[in-house]
PDB file of C-alpha atoms in Angstrom:
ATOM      1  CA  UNK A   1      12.921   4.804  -2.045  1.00 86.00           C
ATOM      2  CA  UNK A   2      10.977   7.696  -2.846  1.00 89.00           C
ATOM      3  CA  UNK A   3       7.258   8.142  -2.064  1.00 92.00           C
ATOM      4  CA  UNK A   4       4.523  10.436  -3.750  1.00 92.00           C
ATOM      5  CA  UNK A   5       1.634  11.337  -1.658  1.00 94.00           C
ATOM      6  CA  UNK A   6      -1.511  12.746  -3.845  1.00 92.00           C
ATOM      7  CA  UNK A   7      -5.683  12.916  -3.486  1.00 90.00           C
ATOM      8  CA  UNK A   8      -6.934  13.881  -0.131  1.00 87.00           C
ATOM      9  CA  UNK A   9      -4.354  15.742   1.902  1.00 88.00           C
ATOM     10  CA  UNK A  10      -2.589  14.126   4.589  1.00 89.00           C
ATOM     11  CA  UNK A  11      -0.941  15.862   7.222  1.00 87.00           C
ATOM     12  CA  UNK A  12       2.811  15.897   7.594  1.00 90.00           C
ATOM     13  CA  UNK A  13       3.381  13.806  10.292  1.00 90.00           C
ATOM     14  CA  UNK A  14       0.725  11.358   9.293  1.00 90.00           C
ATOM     15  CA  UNK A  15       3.102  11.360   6.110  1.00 92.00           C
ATOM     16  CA  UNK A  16       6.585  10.828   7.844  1.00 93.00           C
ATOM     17  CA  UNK A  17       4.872   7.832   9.427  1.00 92.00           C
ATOM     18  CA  UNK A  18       3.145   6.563   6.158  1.00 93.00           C
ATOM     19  CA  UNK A  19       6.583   6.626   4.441  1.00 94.00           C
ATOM     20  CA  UNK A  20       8.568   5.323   7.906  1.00 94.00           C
ATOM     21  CA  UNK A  21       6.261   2.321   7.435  1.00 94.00           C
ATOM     22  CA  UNK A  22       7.224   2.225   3.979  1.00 95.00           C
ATOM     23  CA  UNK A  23      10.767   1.989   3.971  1.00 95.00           C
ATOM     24  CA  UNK A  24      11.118  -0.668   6.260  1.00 95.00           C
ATOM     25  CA  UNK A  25       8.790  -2.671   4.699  1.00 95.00           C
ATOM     26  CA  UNK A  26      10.991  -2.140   1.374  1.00 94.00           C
ATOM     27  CA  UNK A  27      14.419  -3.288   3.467  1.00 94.00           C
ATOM     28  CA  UNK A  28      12.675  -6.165   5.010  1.00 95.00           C
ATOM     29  CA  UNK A  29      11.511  -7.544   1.493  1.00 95.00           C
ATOM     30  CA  UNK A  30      14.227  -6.781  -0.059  1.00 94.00           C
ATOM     31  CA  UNK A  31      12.317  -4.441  -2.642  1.00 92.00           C
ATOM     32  CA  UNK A  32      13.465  -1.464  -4.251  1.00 89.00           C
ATOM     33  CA  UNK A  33      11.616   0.968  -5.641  1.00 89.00           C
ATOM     34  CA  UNK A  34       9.451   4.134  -5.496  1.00 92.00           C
ATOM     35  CA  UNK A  35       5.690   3.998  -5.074  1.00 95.00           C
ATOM     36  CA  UNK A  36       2.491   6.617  -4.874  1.00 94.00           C
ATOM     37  CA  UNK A  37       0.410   6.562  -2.231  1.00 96.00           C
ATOM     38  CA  UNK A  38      -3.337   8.274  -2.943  1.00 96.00           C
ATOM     39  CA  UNK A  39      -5.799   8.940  -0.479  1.00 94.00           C
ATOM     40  CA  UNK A  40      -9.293   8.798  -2.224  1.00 95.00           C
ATOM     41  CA  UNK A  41     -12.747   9.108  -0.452  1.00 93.00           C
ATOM     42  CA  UNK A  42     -15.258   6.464  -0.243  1.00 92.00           C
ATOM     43  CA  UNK A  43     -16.941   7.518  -3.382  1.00 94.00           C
ATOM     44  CA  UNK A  44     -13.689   8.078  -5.728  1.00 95.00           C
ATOM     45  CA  UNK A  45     -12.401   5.003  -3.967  1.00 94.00           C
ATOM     46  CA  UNK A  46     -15.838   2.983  -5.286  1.00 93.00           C
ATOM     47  CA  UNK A  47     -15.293   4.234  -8.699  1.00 94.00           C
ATOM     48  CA  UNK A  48     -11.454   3.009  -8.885  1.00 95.00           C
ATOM     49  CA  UNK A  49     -12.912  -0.594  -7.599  1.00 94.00           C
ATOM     50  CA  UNK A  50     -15.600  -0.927  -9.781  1.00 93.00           C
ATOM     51  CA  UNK A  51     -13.018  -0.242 -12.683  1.00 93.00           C
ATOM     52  CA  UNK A  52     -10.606  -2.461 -11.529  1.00 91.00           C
ATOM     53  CA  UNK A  53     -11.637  -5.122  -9.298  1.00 89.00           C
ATOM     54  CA  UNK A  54     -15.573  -5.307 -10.815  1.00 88.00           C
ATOM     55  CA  UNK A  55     -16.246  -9.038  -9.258  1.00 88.00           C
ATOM     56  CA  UNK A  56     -15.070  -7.810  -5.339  1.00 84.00           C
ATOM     57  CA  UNK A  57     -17.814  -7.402  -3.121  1.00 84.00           C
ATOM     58  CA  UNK A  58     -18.414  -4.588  -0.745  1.00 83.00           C
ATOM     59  CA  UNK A  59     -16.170  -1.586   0.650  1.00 84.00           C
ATOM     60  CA  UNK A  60     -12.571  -1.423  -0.620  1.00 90.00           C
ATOM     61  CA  UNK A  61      -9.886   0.205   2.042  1.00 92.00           C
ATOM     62  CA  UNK A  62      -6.484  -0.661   0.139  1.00 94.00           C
ATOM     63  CA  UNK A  63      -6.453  -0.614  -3.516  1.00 95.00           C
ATOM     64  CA  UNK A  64      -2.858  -1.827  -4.919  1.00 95.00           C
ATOM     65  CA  UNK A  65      -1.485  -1.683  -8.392  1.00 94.00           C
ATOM     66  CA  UNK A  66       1.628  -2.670  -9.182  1.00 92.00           C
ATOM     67  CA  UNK A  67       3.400  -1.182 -11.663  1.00 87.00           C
ATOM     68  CA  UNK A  68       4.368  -3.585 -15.199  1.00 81.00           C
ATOM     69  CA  UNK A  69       7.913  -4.717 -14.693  1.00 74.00           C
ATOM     70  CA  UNK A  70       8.560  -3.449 -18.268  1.00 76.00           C
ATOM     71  CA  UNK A  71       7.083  -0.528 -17.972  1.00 78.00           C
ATOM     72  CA  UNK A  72       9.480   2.513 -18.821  1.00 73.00           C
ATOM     73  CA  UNK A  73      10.477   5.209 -16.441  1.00 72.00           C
ATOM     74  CA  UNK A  74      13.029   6.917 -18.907  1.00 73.00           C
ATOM     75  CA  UNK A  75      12.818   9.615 -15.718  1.00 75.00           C
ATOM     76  CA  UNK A  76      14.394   7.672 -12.831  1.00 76.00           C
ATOM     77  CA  UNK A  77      16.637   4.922 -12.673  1.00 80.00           C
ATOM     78  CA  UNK A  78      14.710   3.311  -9.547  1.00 83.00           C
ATOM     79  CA  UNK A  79      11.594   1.563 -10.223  1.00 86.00           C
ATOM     80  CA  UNK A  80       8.348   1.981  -9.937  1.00 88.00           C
ATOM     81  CA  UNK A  81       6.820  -0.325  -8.042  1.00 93.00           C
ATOM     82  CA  UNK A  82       3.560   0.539  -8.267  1.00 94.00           C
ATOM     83  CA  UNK A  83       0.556   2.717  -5.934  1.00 95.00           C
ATOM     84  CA  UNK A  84      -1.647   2.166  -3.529  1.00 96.00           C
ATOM     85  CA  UNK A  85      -5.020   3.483  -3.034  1.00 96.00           C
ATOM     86  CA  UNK A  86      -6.223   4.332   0.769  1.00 95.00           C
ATOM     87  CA  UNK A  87      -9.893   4.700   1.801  1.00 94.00           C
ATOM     88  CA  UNK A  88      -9.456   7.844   3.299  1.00 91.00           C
ATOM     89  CA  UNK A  89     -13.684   7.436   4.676  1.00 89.00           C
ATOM     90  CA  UNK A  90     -12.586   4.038   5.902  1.00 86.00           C
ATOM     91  CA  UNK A  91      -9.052   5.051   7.474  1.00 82.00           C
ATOM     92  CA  UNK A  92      -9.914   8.274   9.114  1.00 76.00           C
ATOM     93  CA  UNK A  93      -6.139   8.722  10.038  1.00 72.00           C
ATOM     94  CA  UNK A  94      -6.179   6.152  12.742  1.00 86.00           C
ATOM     95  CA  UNK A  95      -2.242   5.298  12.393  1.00 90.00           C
ATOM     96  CA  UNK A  96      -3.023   1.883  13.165  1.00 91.00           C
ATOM     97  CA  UNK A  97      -5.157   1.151  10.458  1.00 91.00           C
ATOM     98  CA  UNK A  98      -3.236   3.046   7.730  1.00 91.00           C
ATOM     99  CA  UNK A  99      -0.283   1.107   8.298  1.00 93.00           C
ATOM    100  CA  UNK A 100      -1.676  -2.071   8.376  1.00 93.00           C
ATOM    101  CA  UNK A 101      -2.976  -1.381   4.755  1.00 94.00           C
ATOM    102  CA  UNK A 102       0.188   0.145   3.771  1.00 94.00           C
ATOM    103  CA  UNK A 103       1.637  -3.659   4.938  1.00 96.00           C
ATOM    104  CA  UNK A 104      -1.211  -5.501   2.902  1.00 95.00           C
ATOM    105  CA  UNK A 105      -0.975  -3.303  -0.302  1.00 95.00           C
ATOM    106  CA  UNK A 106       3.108  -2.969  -0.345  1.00 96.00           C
ATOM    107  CA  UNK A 107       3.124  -7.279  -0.276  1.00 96.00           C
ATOM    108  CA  UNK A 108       1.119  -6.864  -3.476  1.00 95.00           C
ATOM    109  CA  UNK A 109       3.022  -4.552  -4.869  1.00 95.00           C
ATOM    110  CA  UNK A 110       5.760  -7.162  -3.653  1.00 93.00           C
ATOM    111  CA  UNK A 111       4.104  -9.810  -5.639  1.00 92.00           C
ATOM    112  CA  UNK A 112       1.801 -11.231  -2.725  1.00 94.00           C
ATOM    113  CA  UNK A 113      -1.220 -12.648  -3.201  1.00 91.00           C
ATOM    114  CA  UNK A 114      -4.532 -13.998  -1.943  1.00 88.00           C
ATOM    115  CA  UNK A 115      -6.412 -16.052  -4.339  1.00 88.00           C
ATOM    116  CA  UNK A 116      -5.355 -19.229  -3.743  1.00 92.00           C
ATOM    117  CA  UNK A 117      -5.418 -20.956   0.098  1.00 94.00           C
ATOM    118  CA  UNK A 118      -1.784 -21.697   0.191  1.00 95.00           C
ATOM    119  CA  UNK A 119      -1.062 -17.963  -0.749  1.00 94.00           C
ATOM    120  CA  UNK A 120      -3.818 -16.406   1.812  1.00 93.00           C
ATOM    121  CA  UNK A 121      -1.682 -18.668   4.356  1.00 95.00           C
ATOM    122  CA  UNK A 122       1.667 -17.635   2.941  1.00 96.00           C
ATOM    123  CA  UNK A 123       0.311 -13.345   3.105  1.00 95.00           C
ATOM    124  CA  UNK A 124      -1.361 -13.277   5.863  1.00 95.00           C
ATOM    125  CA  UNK A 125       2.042 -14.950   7.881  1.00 96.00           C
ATOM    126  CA  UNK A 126       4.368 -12.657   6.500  1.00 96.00           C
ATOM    127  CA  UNK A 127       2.026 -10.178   7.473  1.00 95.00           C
ATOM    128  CA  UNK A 128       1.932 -11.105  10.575  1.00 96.00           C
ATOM    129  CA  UNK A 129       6.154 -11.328  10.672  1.00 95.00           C
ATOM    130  CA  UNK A 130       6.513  -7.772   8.988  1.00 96.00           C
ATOM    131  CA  UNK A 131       3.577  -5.866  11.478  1.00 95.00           C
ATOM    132  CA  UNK A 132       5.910  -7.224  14.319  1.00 92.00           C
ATOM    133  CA  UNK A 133       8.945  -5.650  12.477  1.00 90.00           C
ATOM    134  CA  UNK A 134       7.028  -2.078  11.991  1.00 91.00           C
ATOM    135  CA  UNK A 135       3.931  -1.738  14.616  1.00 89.00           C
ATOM    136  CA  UNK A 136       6.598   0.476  16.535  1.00 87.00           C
ATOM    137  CA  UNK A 137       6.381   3.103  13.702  1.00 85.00           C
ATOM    138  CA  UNK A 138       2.492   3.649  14.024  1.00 81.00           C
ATOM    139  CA  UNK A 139       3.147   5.499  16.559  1.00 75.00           C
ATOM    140  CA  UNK A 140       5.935   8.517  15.207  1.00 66.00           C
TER     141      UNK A 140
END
């Protein structure tokens, strides 16, 4: 799995831990793939709601968009699974918090979702299963 890191800078060990998080969460659902992670600020990250989730209400923190299954990547034999958008303004590098929207926005890159009851019940346990599996990495 290999992760791109672009918009606001990130330090590097705020990095390691981002893409720590990351790869476990990939073994433990049995994804593969390589994503992009982009930090935006509040402002560029109301902009990339309003374009793509218009009806939402109120302040985004994890934006994720998974990547067409047919989509070509000619470049790289590994997948693209998609990126996710961090409120940087929201975040504020508490390791905590990133992670736990690094967990929400890799299950929907995953294919997890929350519109119906029986799949907010069905995210928010395996949720709860994988931050058990990677709350040790917030940490590194």
């Amino acid at each position: 799995m290999r992760i791109v890191f672009s918009g606001v800078r990130i330090g590097l060990r705020e990095a390691r831990r981002i893409t720590a998080v990351a790869k476990r969460l990939s073994r433990a659902l049995h994804t593969r793939g390589n994503i992009e992670v982009v930090f935006l600020d509040g402002r560029a990250m109301r902009i990339l709601k309003s374009r793509l989730l218009p009806k939402e209400k109120g302040p985004a923190n994890v934006i994720a968009a998974p990547e067409p299954p047919d989509f070509p990547h000619p470049e790289s034999p590994v997948p693209f699974l998609g990126t996710l958008y961090l409120n940087r303004d929201l975040t504020a590098g508490e390791p905590e918090e990133e992670a736990r929207l690094v967990l929400h926005g890799f299950l929907h890159l995953a294919g997890y979702d929350h519109k119906k009851k029986r799949d907010i019940l069905r995210m928010k346990k395996t949720e709860e299963t994988l931050w058990r599996r990677i709350s040790s990495l917030v940490w590194i």
